[in-house]
Coordinates of N, CA and C in Angstrom, one line a residue:
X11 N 3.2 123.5 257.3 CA 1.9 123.9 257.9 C 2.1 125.0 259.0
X12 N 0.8 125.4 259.0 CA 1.2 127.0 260.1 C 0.8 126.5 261.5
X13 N 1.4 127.0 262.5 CA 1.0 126.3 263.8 C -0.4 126.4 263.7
X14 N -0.7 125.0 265.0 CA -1.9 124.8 264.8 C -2.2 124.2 266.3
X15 N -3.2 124.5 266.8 CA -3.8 124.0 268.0 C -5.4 123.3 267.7
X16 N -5.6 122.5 268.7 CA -6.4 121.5 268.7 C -7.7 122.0 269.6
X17 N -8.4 122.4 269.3 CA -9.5 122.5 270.3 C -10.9 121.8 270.3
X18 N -11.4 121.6 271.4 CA -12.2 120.8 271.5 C -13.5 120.7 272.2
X19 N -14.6 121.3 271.6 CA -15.9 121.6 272.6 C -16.9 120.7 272.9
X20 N -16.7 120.9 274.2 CA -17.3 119.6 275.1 C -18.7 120.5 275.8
X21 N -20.0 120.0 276.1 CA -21.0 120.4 276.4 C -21.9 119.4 277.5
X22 N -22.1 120.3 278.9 CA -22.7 118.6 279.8 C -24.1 118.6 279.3
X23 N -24.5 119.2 278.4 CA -26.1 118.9 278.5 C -26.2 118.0 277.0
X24 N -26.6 116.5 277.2 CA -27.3 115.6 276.2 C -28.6 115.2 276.3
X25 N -29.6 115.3 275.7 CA -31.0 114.6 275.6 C -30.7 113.2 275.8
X26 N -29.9 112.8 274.8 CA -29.5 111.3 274.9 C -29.0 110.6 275.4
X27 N -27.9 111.2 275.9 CA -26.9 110.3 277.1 C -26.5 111.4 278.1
X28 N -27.1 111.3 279.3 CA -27.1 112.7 280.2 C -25.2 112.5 280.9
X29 N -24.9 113.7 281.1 CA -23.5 114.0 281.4 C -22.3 113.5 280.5
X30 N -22.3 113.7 279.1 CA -22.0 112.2 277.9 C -20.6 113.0 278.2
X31 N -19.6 114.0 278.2 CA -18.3 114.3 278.3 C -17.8 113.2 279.9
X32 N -18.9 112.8 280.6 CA -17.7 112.4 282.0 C -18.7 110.8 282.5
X33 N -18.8 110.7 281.4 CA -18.8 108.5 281.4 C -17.7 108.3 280.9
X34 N -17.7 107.0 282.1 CA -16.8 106.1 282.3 C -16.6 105.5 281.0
X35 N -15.1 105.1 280.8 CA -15.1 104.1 279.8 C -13.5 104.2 280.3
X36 N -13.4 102.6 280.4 CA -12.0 102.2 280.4 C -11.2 102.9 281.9
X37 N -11.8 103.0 282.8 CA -11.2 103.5 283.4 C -11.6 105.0 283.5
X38 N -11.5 105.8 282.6 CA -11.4 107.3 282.3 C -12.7 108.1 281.7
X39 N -12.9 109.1 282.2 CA -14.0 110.0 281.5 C -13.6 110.4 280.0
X40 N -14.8 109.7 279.2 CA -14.8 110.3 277.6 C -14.4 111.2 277.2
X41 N -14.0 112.6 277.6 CA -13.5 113.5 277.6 C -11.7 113.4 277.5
X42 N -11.2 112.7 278.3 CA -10.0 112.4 278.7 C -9.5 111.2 277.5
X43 N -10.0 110.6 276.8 CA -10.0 109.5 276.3 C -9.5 110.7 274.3
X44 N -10.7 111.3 274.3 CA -11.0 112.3 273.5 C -9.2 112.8 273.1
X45 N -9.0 113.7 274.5 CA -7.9 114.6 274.9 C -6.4 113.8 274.6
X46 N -6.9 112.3 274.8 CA -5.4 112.0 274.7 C -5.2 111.2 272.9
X47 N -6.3 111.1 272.8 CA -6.2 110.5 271.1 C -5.5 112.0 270.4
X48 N -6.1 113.1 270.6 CA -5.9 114.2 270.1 C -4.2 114.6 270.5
X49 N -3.8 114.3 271.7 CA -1.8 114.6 271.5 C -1.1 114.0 270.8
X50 N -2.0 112.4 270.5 CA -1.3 111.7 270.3 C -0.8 112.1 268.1
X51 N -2.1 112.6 268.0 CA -2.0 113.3 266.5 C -1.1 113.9 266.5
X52 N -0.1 114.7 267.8 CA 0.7 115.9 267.3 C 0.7 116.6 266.4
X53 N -0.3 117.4 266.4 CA -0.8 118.2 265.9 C -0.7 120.5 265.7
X54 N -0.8 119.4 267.3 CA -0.1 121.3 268.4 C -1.1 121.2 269.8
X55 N -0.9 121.8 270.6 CA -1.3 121.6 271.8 C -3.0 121.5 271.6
X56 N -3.3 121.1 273.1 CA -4.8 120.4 272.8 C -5.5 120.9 274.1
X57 N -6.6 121.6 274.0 CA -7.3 122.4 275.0 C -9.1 122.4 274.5
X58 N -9.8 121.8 275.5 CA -11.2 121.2 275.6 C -11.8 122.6 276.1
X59 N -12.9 123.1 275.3 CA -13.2 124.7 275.3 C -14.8 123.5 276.0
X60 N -15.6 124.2 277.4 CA -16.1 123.1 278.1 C -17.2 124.2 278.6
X61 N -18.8 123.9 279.3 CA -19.2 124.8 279.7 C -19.5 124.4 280.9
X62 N -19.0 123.6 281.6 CA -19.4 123.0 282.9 C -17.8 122.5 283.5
X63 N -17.7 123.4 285.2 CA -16.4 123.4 285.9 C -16.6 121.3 286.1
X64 N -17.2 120.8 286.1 CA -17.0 119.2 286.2 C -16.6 118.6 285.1
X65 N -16.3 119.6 284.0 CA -15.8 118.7 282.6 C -14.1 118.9 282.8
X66 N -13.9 121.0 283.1 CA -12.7 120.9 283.1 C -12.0 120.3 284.3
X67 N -12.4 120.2 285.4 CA -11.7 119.5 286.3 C -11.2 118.0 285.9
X68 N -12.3 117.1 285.0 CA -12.0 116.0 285.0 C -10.7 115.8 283.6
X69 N -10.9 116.7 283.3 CA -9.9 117.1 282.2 C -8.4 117.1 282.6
X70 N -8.9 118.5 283.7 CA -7.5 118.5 284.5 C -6.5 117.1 285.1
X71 N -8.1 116.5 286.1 CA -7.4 115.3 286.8 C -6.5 114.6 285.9
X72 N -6.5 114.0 284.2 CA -6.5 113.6 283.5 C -5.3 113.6 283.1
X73 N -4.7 115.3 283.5 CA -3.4 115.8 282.7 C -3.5 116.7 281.7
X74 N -5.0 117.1 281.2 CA -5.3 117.7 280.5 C -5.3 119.1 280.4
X75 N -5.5 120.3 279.6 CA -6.3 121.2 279.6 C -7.2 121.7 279.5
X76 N -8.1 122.7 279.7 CA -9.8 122.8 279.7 C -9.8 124.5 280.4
X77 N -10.7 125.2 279.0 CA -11.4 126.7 279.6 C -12.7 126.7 279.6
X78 N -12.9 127.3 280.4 CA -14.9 127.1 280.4 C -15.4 128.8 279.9
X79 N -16.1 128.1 278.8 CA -16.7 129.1 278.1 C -17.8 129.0 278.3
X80 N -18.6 130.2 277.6 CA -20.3 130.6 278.1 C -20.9 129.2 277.9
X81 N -21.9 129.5 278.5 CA -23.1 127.8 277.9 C -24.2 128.3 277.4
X82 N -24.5 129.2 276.7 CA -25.4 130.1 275.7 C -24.8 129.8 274.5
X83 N -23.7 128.8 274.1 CA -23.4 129.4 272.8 C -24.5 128.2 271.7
X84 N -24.9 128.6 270.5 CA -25.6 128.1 269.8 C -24.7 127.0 269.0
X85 N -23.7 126.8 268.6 CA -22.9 125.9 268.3 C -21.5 126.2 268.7
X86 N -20.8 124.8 268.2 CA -19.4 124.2 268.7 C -18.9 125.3 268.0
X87 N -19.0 125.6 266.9 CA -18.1 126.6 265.7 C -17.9 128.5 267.2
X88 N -19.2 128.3 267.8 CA -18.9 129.9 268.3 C -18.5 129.6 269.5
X89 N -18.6 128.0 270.3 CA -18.0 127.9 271.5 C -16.3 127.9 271.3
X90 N -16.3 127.1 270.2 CA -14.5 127.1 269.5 C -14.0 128.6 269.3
X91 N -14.7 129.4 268.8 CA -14.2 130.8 268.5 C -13.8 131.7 269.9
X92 N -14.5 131.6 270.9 CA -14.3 132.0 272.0 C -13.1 131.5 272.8
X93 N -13.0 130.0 273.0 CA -12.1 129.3 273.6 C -10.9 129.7 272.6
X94 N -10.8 130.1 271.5 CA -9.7 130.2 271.1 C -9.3 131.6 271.1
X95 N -9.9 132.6 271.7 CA -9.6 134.2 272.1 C -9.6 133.9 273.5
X96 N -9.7 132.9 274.0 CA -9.2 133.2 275.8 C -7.6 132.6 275.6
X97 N -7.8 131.3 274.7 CA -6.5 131.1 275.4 C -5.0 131.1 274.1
X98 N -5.2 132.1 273.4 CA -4.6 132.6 272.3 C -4.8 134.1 272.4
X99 N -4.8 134.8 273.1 CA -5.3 136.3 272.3 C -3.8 137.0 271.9
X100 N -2.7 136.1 271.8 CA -2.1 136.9 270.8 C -1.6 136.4 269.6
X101 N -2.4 135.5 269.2 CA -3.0 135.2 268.1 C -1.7 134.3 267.6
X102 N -1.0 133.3 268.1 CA 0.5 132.7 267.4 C -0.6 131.6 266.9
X103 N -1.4 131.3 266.9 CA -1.9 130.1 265.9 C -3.0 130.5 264.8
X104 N -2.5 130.1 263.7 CA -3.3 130.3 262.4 C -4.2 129.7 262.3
X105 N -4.1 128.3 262.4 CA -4.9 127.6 262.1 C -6.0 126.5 263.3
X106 N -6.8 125.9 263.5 CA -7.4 125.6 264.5 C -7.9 124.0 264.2
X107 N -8.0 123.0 264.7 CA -8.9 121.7 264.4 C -9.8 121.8 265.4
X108 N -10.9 122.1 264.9 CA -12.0 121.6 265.9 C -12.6 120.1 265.8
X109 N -12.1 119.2 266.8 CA -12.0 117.8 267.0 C -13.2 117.7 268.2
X110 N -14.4 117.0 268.1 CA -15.8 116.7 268.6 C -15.4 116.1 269.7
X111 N -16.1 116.0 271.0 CA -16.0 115.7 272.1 C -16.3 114.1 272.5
X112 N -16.8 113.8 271.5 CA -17.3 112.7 272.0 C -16.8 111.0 270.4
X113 N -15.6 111.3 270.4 CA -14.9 110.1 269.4 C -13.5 110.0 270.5
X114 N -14.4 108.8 271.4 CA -13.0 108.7 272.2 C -12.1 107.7 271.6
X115 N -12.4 107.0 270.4 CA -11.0 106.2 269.7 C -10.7 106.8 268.0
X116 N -10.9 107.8 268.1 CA -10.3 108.8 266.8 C -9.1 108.4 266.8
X117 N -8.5 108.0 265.5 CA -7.2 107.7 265.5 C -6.6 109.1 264.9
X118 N -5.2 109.1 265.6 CA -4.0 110.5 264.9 C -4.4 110.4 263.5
X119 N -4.1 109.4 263.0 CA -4.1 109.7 261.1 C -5.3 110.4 260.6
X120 N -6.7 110.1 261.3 CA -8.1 110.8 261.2 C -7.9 112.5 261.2
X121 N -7.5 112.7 262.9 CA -7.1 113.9 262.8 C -6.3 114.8 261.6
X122 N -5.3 114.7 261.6 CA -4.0 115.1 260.7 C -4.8 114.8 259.4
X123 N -5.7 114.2 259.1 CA -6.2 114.2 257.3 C -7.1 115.7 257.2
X124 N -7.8 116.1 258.5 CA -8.5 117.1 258.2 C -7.6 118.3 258.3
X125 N -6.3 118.2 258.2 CA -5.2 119.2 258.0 C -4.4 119.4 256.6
X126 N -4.7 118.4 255.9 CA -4.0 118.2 254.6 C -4.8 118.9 253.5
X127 N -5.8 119.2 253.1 CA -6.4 120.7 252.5 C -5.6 121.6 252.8
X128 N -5.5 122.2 253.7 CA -4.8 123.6 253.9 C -3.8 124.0 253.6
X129 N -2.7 122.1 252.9 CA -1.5 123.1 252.3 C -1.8 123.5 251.3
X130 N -3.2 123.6 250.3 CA -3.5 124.5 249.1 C -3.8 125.8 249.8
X131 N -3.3 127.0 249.3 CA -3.6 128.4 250.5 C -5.2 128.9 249.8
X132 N -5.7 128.5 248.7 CA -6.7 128.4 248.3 C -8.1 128.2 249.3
X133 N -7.9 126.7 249.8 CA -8.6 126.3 250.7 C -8.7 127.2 252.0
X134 N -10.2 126.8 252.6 CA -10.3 127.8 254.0 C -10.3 126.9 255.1
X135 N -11.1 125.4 254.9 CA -11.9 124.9 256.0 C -11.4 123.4 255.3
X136 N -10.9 122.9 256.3 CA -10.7 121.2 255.6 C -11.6 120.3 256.1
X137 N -11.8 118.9 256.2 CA -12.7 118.2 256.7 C -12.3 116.9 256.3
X138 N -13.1 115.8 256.9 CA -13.0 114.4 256.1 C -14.1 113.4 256.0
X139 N -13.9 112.8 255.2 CA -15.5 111.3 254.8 C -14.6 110.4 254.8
X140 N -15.6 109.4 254.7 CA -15.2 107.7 254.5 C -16.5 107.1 253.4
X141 N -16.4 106.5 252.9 CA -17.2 106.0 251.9 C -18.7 105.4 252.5
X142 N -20.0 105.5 252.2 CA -20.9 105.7 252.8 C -21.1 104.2 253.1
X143 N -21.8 103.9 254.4 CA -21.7 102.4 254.5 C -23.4 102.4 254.1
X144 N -23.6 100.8 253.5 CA -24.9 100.6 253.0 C -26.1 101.3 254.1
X145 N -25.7 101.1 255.1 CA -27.3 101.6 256.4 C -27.8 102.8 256.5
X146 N -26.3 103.8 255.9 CA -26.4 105.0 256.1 C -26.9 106.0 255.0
X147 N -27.0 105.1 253.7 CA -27.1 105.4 252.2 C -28.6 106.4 252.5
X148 N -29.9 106.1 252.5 CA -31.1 106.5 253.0 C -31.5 107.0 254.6
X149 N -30.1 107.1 254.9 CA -30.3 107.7 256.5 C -30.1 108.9 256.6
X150 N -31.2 109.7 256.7 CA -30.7 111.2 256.9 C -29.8 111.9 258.3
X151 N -29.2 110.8 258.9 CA -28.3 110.8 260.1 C -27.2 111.2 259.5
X152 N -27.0 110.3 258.3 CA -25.4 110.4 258.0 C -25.7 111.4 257.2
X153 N -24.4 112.0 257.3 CA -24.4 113.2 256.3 C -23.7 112.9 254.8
X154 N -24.2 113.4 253.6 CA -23.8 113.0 252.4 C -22.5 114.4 251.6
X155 N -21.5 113.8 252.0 CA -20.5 114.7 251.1 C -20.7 115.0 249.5
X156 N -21.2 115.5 249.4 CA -21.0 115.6 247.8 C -19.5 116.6 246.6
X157 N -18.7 115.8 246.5 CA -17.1 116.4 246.1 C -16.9 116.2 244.7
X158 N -16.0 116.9 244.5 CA -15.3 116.8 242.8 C -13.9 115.9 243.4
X159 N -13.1 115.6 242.9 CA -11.6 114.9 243.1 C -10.8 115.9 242.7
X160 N -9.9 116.6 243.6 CA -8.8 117.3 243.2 C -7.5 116.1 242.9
X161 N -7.2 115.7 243.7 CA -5.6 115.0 243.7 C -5.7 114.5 244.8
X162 N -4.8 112.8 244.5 CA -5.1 112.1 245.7 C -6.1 111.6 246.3
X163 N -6.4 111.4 247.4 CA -7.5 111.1 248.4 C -8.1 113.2 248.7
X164 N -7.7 114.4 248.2 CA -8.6 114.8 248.3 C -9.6 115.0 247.6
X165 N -10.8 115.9 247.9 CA -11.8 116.7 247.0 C -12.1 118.2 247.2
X166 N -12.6 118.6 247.1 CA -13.4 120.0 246.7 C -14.9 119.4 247.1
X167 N -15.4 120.0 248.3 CA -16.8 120.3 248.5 C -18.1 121.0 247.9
X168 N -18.7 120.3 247.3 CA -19.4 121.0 246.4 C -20.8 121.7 247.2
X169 N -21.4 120.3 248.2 CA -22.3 120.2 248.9 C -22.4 119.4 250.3
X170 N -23.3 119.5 251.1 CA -23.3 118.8 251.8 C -24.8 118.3 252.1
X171 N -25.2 116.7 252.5 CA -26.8 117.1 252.3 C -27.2 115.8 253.2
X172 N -28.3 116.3 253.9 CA -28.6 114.6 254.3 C -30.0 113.8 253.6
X173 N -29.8 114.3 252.2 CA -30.6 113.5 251.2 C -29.7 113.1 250.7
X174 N -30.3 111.5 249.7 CA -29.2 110.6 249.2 C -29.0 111.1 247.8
X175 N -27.3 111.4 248.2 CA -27.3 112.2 246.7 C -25.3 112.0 246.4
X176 N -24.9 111.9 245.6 CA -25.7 112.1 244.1 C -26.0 110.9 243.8
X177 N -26.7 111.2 242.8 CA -27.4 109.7 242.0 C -26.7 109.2 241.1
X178 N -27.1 108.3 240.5 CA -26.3 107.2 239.8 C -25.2 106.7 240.0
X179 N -24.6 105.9 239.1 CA -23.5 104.8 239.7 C -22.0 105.5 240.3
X180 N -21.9 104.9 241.3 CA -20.7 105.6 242.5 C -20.7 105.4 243.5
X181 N -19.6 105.8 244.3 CA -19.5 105.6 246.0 C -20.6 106.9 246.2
X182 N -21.3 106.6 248.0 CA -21.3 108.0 248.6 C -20.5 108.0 249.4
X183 N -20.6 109.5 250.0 CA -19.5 109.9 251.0 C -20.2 110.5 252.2
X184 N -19.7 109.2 253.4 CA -20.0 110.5 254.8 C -19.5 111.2 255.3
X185 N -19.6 111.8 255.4 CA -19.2 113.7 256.3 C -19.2 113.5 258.0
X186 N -17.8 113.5 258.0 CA -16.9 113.6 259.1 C -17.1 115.0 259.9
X187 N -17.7 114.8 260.9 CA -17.5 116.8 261.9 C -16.2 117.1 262.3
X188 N -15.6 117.0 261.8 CA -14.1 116.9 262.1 C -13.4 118.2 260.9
X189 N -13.0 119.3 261.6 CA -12.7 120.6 260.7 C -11.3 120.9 261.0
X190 N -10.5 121.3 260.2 CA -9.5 122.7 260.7 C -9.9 123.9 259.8
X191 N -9.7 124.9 260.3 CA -9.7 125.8 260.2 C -8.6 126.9 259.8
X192 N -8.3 127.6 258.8 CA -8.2 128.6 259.0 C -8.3 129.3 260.0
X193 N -7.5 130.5 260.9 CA -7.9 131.7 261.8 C -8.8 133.0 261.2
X194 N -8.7 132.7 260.2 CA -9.4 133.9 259.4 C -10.7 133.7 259.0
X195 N -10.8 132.5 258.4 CA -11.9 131.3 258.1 C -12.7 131.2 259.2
X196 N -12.4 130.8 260.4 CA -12.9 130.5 261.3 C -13.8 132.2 261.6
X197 N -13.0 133.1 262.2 CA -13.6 134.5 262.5 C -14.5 135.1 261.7
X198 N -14.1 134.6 260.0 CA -15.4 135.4 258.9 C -16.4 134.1 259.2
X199 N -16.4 132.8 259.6 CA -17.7 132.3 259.5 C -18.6 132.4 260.4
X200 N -17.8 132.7 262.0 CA -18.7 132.8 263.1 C -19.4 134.1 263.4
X201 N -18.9 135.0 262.2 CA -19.7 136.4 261.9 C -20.8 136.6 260.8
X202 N -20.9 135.3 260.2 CA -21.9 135.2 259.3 C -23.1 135.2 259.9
X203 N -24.2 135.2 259.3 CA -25.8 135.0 259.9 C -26.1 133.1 259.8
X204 N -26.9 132.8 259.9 CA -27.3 131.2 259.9 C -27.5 131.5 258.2
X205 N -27.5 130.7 256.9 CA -28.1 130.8 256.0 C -29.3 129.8 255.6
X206 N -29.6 130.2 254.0 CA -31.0 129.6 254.2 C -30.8 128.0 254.0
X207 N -29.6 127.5 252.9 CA -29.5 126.1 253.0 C -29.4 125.6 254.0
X208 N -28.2 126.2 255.2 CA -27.7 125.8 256.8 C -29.5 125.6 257.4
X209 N -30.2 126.5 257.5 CA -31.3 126.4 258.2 C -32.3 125.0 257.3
X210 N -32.7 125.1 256.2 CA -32.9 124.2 255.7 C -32.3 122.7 256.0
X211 N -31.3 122.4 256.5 CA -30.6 120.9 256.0 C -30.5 120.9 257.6
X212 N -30.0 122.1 258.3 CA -29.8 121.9 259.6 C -28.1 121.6 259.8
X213 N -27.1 122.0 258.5 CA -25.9 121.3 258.5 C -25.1 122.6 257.9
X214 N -24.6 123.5 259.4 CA -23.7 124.6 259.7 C -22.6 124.5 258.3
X215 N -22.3 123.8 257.9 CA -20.9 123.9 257.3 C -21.5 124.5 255.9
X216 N -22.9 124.3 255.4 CA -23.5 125.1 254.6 C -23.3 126.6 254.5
X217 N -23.2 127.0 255.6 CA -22.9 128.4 255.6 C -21.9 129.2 255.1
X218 N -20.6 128.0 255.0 CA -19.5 129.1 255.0 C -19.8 128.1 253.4
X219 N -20.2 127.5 252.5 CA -20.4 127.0 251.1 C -21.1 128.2 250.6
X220 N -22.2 128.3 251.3 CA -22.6 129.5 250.9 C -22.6 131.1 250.2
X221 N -21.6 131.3 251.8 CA -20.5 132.3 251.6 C -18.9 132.5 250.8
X222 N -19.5 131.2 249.9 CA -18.2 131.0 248.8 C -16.8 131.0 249.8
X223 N -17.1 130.1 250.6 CA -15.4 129.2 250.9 C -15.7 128.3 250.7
X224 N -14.4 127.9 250.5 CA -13.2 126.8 249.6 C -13.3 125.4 251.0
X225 N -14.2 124.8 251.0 CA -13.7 123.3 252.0 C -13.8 122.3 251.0
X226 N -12.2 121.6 251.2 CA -11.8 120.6 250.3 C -11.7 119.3 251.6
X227 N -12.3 118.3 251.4 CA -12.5 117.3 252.2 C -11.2 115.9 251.8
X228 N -10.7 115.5 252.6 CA -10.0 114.2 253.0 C -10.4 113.1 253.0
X229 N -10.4 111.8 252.1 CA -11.0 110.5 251.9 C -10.2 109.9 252.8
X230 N -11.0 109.1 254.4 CA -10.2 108.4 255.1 C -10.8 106.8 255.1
X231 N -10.3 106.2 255.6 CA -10.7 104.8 255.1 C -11.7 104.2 256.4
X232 N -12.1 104.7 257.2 CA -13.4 104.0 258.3 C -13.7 105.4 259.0
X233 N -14.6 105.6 259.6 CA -15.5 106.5 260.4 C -15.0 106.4 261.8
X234 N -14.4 107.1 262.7 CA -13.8 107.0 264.3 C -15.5 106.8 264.8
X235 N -15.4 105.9 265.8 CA -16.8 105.6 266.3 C -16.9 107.1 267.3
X236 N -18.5 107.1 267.4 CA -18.9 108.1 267.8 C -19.4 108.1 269.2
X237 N -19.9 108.8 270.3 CA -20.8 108.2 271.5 C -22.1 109.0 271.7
X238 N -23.2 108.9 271.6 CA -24.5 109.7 271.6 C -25.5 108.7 272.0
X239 N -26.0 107.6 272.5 CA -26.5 107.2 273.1 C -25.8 106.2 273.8
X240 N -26.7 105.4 274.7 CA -26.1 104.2 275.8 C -25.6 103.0 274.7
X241 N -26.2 103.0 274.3 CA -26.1 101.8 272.9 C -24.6 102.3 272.5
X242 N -24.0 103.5 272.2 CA -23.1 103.6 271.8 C -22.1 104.1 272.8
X243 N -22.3 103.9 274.1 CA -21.3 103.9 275.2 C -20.8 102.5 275.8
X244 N -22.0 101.7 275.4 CA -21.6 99.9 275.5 C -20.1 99.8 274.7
X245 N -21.0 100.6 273.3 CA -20.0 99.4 272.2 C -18.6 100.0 272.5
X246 N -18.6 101.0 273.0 CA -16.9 102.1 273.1 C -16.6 101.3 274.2
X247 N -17.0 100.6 275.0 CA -16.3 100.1 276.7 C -16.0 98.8 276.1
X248 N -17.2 97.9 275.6 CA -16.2 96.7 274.9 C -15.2 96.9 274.0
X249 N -15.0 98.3 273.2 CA -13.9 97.9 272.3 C -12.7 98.5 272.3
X250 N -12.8 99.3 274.0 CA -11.7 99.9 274.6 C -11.4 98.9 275.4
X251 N -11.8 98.3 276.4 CA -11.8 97.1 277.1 C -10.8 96.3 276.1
X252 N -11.2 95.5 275.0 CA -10.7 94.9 274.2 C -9.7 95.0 274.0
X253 N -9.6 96.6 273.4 CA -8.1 96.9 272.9 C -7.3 97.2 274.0
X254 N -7.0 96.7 275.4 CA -6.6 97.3 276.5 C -5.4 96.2 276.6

């Protein structure tokens, strides 16, 4: 594999859970929590691309890393592209995981699956699903992978949708925000325009399907819990608590 760095964009503004990068859980700001599942992948170094100086400090206190990038950016994909020209500009890493801010019990093996596409040089953008749990089948929350099977636990991305699809007898698949990237990959997608499926579905990764790249997705066996409301800041303190 080509080196590879971990980056991670963190944002203080939530509708739904206000300041959601620097709640408490377990002791530690979710951010911090984030930062250390992510070394623990050894992957390549791990730096939280952030738009507010109270994320990277708490980052810092933490032991962590953190650059603060503009807070105009329209998504994680252009806030990632930036943070990875401040603190890369001479370019020794090829490849990039953009790992979401807010799965503070993402396990290593989760990470590291959305790297295993890439040893095909074919592939541009890797990713991962877990098999669709029944709640999520008619929820247009979850996102619906739709793949061919190459080999193994991977696929070939065909679509991405949050209508229930495909039909008839089979698993579905949920779609993980969980990417690596290509360096190349990454720069031709954040130079693209929005397209009309992406604007339609509301689901970026459309874009670069679009633009005819290659994302071959990783079958992992459960979903890293996620935090976006209070409801799902409870259930992460009891089951960090727990496992403590």
């Amino acid at each position: 594999m080509s080196d590879a760095i971990v980056l991670i964009p963190s944002r203080m503004a939530s509708t739904r859970l206000p300041e959601k990068p620097l709640a408490e859980i377990a002791g530690l700001p979710m951010i911090a929590h984030v930062v250390r599942h992510a070394e623990a992948a050894q992957i390549g170094p791990v730096v939280v691309a952030c738009d507010d100086e109270r994320i990277k400090q708490a980052v810092e206190a933490a032991g962590g890393c953190a650059v603060l990038t503009r807070a105009d950016h329209e998504s994680g994909s252009d806030r990632l592209h930036e943070a990875l020209q401040l603190v890369d500009p001479e370019r020794r890493y090829d490849v990039v995981l953009n790992l979401q801010g807010d799965v503070p019990m993402i396990e290593p093996d989760a990470a590291r699956a959305a790297f295993e596409p890439l040893s095909d040089p074919d592939v541009d953008i890797g990713t991962i699903m877990t098999v669709m749990p029944d709640h999520g089948r008619h929820d247009p929350s979850f996102v619906k992978a739709v793949v061919t099977p190459v080999e193994g636990r991977r696929h070939r991305a065909l679509y991405f949708t949050r209508a229930t699809a495909p039909t008839g007898d089979g698993p579905l698949y949920w779609h993980i925000g969980v990417y690596a990237y290509r360096r190349a990959a990454l720069e031709r997608f954040v130079a693209l325009p929005p397209s009309p499926l992406e604007r339609r579905e509301k689901l970026e990764q459309l874009r670069a399907l679009e633009a005819g790249m290659r994302i071959d997705v990783s079958l992992i066996d459960s979903a890293p819990m996620d935090v976006n409301t209070p409801d799902d800041l409870e259930r992460a303190r009891r089951a960090m608590t727990g496992a403590a």
